């Protein structure tokens, strides 16, 4: 499995961009990078995913370095409701054509007023 | 379009009992994956069901079992409950079982074993 490393916690001021880093130096060429977030005691919410190119959707942007060894999730204008645990996940091919998600500890993002 | 739903929301059982948790997949999704999340930890993969058969399994004992029905809804059964089974149980549905199929999670069932 390609392991991911994230800072345990980060702070951000409301209205500012939140940039959440993730290292995945052992990622394989055909493995995707996924980001989910989990607000206290709720189910994880899908944010965005990518393989090689940068991606953007209505929630966030995902920047993947050219060597694919790290990525950054960007929330362009953080709000208090963005306070959550953010998980960076490299999608594993289990060898039997199934793709499980392997969650680490994630980054606790706290958005301050 | 309805999202992933789970029932019940909360459940309290005693050690040694059996429990069944239910999950309805999102419309158009044929794959359901189950995860266990202990307090303060990230979710851990239990198993995945695709076309009514178990399609992959994590490091969980056989007393964790499941079913998937023709309408793609799914059940998670846990026999001989132990105190450590207390956790948030999450199901996620996806359009397919592969690594490029995004999984969408339900709200979870909080199980407490006394």
Short mmCIF file of C-alpha atoms in Angstrom, two decimals:
data_model
loop_
_atom_site.label_atom_id
_atom_site.label_comp_id
_atom_site.label_asym_id
_atom_site.label_seq_id
_atom_site.Cartn_x
_atom_site.Cartn_y
_atom_site.Cartn_z
CA UNK A 1 0.00 0.00 0.00
CA UNK A 2 1.20 3.49 -0.74
CA UNK A 3 1.35 5.25 2.63
CA UNK A 4 0.38 8.87 3.13
CA UNK A 5 1.75 11.38 5.64
CA UNK A 6 -0.25 14.38 6.76
CA UNK A 7 0.29 16.97 9.49
CA UNK A 8 -1.86 16.10 12.51
CA UNK A 9 -3.45 19.54 12.71
CA UNK A 10 -3.69 22.90 10.97
CA UNK A 11 -5.40 26.21 11.62
CA UNK A 12 -6.89 28.63 9.12
CA UNK A 13 -8.64 31.97 9.36
CA UNK A 14 -12.13 32.19 7.99
CA UNK A 15 -12.17 33.53 4.44
CA UNK A 16 -8.57 32.56 3.80
CA UNK A 17 -7.37 29.69 1.65
CA UNK A 18 -6.63 26.46 3.49
CA UNK A 19 -3.77 24.47 1.99
CA UNK A 20 -3.56 20.90 3.28
CA UNK A 21 -0.42 18.96 2.31
CA UNK A 22 0.00 15.24 1.85
CA UNK A 23 3.09 13.18 1.14
CA UNK A 24 2.79 9.88 -0.74
CA UNK A 25 6.32 9.19 -1.89
CA UNK A 26 5.72 5.48 -2.63
CA UNK A 27 2.71 6.00 -4.86
CA UNK A 28 2.52 3.82 -7.94
CA UNK A 29 1.89 5.20 -11.39
CA UNK A 30 -1.66 3.93 -11.58
CA UNK A 31 -2.79 4.85 -8.07
CA UNK A 32 -5.21 7.70 -7.50
CA UNK A 33 -5.04 10.33 -4.75
CA UNK A 34 -8.36 10.84 -2.99
CA UNK A 35 -9.40 13.40 -0.40
CA UNK A 36 -12.25 12.95 2.03
CA UNK A 37 -13.27 14.94 5.07
CA UNK A 38 -15.21 13.95 8.15
CA UNK A 39 -17.12 16.31 10.34
CA UNK A 40 -17.48 15.05 13.87
CA UNK A 41 -19.28 11.68 14.03
CA UNK A 42 -20.64 11.94 10.49
CA UNK A 43 -19.75 9.75 7.52
CA UNK A 44 -16.73 10.81 5.46
CA UNK A 45 -17.55 13.18 2.64
CA UNK A 46 -15.86 12.80 -0.74
CA UNK A 47 -14.07 15.98 -1.83
CA UNK A 48 -11.95 15.35 -4.89
CA UNK A 49 -9.54 12.90 -6.52
CA UNK A 50 -6.86 12.88 -9.18
CA UNK A 51 -4.26 10.77 -10.91
CA UNK A 52 -1.68 13.07 -12.49
CA UNK A 53 -3.29 16.37 -13.45
CA UNK A 54 -4.50 19.10 -11.16
CA UNK A 55 -8.23 18.94 -10.50
CA UNK A 56 -10.84 21.46 -9.42
CA UNK A 57 -14.46 21.14 -8.45
CA UNK A 58 -17.00 23.21 -6.56
CA UNK A 59 -15.50 22.24 -3.22
CA UNK A 60 -11.75 22.36 -3.69
CA UNK A 61 -8.67 22.14 -5.88
CA UNK A 62 -6.15 19.33 -5.89
CA UNK A 63 -2.58 20.06 -6.87
CA UNK A 64 -0.38 17.01 -7.54
CA UNK A 65 3.36 17.48 -8.00
CA UNK A 66 4.90 16.36 -11.25
CA UNK A 67 6.68 13.43 -9.59
CA UNK A 68 3.36 12.53 -7.85
CA UNK A 69 5.10 12.17 -4.51
CA UNK A 70 2.99 14.82 -2.83
CA UNK A 71 -0.22 16.74 -3.24
CA UNK A 72 -2.06 19.72 -1.74
CA UNK A 73 -5.76 20.14 -1.18
CA UNK A 74 -6.83 23.76 -1.43
CA UNK A 75 -10.05 25.13 0.04
CA UNK A 76 -10.08 28.57 -1.57
CA UNK A 77 -12.21 30.43 0.97
CA UNK A 78 -12.45 28.47 4.21
CA UNK A 79 -15.57 28.80 6.34
CA UNK A 80 -16.30 27.62 9.88
CA UNK A 81 -18.20 24.68 8.36
CA UNK A 82 -14.96 23.45 6.82
CA UNK A 83 -13.65 22.51 10.27
CA UNK A 84 -13.18 18.74 10.00
CA UNK A 85 -10.68 15.91 9.75
CA UNK A 86 -9.25 15.75 6.24
CA UNK A 87 -7.99 12.43 4.92
CA UNK A 88 -5.58 12.03 2.03
CA UNK A 89 -5.84 8.50 0.65
CA UNK A 90 -3.98 6.65 -2.05
CA UNK A 91 -6.38 4.27 -3.64
CA UNK A 92 -5.20 0.70 -3.36
CA UNK A 93 -5.88 -1.96 -5.93
CA UNK A 94 -6.41 -5.04 -3.79
CA UNK A 95 -5.23 -7.37 -6.49
CA UNK A 96 -8.69 -8.81 -6.96
CA UNK A 97 -10.01 -5.79 -8.77
CA UNK A 98 -11.47 -4.18 -5.72
CA UNK A 99 -10.52 -0.75 -4.50
CA UNK A 100 -10.64 -0.27 -0.74
CA UNK A 101 -9.87 3.00 1.01
CA UNK A 102 -7.10 2.94 3.59
CA UNK A 103 -7.55 5.84 6.01
CA UNK A 104 -4.74 7.24 8.12
CA UNK A 105 -5.11 9.67 10.98
CA UNK A 106 -5.77 12.65 8.74
CA UNK A 107 -5.34 16.36 9.42
CA UNK A 108 -7.62 18.15 11.84
CA UNK A 109 -8.36 21.49 10.19
CA UNK A 110 -9.74 24.17 12.50
CA UNK A 111 -11.12 27.29 10.87
CA UNK A 112 -11.15 30.31 13.19
CA UNK A 113 -13.45 33.35 12.94
CA UNK B 1 -31.36 11.17 -6.18
CA UNK B 2 -31.09 9.76 -2.67
CA UNK B 3 -27.74 9.24 -1.07
CA UNK B 4 -26.49 6.35 1.00
CA UNK B 5 -28.69 5.61 3.99
CA UNK B 6 -28.01 3.44 7.03
CA UNK B 7 -30.13 2.05 9.82
CA UNK B 8 -30.38 2.16 12.70
CA UNK B 9 -28.63 5.36 13.70
CA UNK B 10 -27.66 4.12 17.13
CA UNK B 11 -27.69 0.70 18.71
CA UNK B 12 -26.82 -0.67 22.14
CA UNK B 13 -26.06 -4.37 22.59
CA UNK B 14 -24.50 -6.53 25.24
CA UNK B 15 -21.44 -8.70 24.90
CA UNK B 16 -22.14 -12.01 23.16
CA UNK B 17 -25.19 -10.79 21.28
CA UNK B 18 -25.56 -10.55 17.53
CA UNK B 19 -26.31 -7.43 15.51
CA UNK B 20 -27.44 -6.61 11.97
CA UNK B 21 -26.79 -3.24 10.38
CA UNK B 22 -28.37 -2.13 7.13
CA UNK B 23 -27.28 0.02 4.22
CA UNK B 24 -29.11 1.26 1.15
CA UNK B 25 -26.83 2.22 -1.69
CA UNK B 26 -27.08 5.35 -3.76
CA UNK B 27 -29.17 5.09 -6.91
CA UNK B 28 -27.19 3.54 -9.75
CA UNK B 29 -24.54 2.04 -7.47
CA UNK B 30 -23.93 -1.71 -7.44
CA UNK B 31 -21.11 -1.96 -4.90
CA UNK B 32 -21.17 -1.56 -1.14
CA UNK B 33 -18.13 -1.38 1.13
CA UNK B 34 -18.25 -1.51 4.92
CA UNK B 35 -15.88 0.20 7.34
CA UNK B 36 -15.43 0.24 11.10
CA UNK B 37 -14.32 3.42 12.83
CA UNK B 38 -13.22 3.21 16.44
CA UNK B 39 -13.20 6.38 18.50
CA UNK B 40 -10.33 8.65 17.49
CA UNK B 41 -9.25 6.47 14.57
CA UNK B 42 -9.75 6.53 10.84
CA UNK B 43 -12.21 4.09 9.26
CA UNK B 44 -10.93 0.54 8.70
CA UNK B 45 -12.06 -1.51 5.72
CA UNK B 46 -14.13 -4.58 6.65
CA UNK B 47 -15.27 -5.95 3.28
CA UNK B 48 -16.83 -5.08 -0.04
CA UNK B 49 -19.84 -6.58 -1.82
CA UNK B 50 -20.27 -6.54 -5.58
CA UNK B 51 -22.96 -8.39 -7.50
CA UNK B 52 -24.19 -10.02 -4.27
CA UNK B 53 -20.82 -11.59 -3.46
CA UNK B 54 -17.99 -10.64 -1.16
CA UNK B 55 -15.38 -9.05 -3.39
CA UNK B 56 -12.63 -8.30 -0.90
CA UNK B 57 -12.05 -8.40 2.82
CA UNK B 58 -9.94 -6.59 5.37
CA UNK B 59 -8.39 -7.96 8.54
CA UNK B 60 -11.61 -8.83 10.37
CA UNK B 61 -12.60 -12.20 11.86
CA UNK B 62 -15.30 -14.43 10.32
CA UNK B 63 -17.86 -13.34 12.90
CA UNK B 64 -18.14 -10.23 10.71
CA UNK B 65 -20.24 -11.25 7.74
CA UNK B 66 -22.42 -9.58 5.19
CA UNK B 67 -24.98 -9.85 2.47
CA UNK B 68 -25.89 -7.91 -0.59
CA UNK B 69 -29.36 -8.10 -2.07
CA UNK B 70 -30.53 -7.88 -5.71
CA UNK B 71 -31.41 -4.21 -5.19
CA UNK B 72 -27.76 -3.70 -4.08
CA UNK B 73 -28.65 -2.88 -0.49
CA UNK B 74 -26.47 -4.63 2.06
CA UNK B 75 -26.33 -5.94 5.60
CA UNK B 76 -23.44 -6.25 8.00
CA UNK B 77 -23.81 -8.95 10.63
CA UNK B 78 -21.61 -9.26 13.68
CA UNK B 79 -21.89 -12.35 15.89
CA UNK B 80 -20.63 -12.85 19.43
CA UNK B 81 -20.19 -9.16 20.06
CA UNK B 82 -17.15 -8.03 21.99
CA UNK B 83 -16.58 -4.77 23.82
CA UNK B 84 -14.05 -3.72 21.16
CA UNK B 85 -16.75 -3.90 18.52
CA UNK B 86 -18.09 -0.61 19.86
CA UNK B 87 -17.57 1.76 16.95
CA UNK B 88 -19.14 3.78 14.17
CA UNK B 89 -19.98 1.45 11.27
CA UNK B 90 -19.95 3.08 7.88
CA UNK B 91 -21.08 1.84 4.55
CA UNK B 92 -20.12 3.36 1.24
CA UNK B 93 -21.56 2.72 -2.19
CA UNK B 94 -19.96 3.13 -5.59
CA UNK B 95 -20.75 2.57 -9.25
CA UNK B 96 -18.31 -0.31 -9.32
CA UNK B 97 -15.72 -2.12 -7.23
CA UNK B 98 -12.56 -0.75 -8.78
CA UNK B 99 -9.99 1.76 -7.67
CA UNK B 100 -11.35 4.46 -9.93
CA UNK B 101 -14.88 4.17 -8.53
CA UNK B 102 -15.52 6.88 -5.98
CA UNK B 103 -17.07 5.66 -2.75
CA UNK B 104 -19.82 7.73 -1.15
CA UNK B 105 -20.47 7.22 2.53
CA UNK B 106 -23.61 7.02 4.58
CA UNK B 107 -24.03 8.69 7.97
CA UNK B 108 -23.05 5.58 9.90
CA UNK B 109 -24.48 3.45 12.68
CA UNK B 110 -23.10 3.99 16.17
CA UNK B 111 -22.85 0.62 17.93
CA UNK B 112 -22.21 0.44 21.65
CA UNK B 113 -21.44 -2.94 23.22
CA UNK B 114 -21.84 -3.14 27.00
#
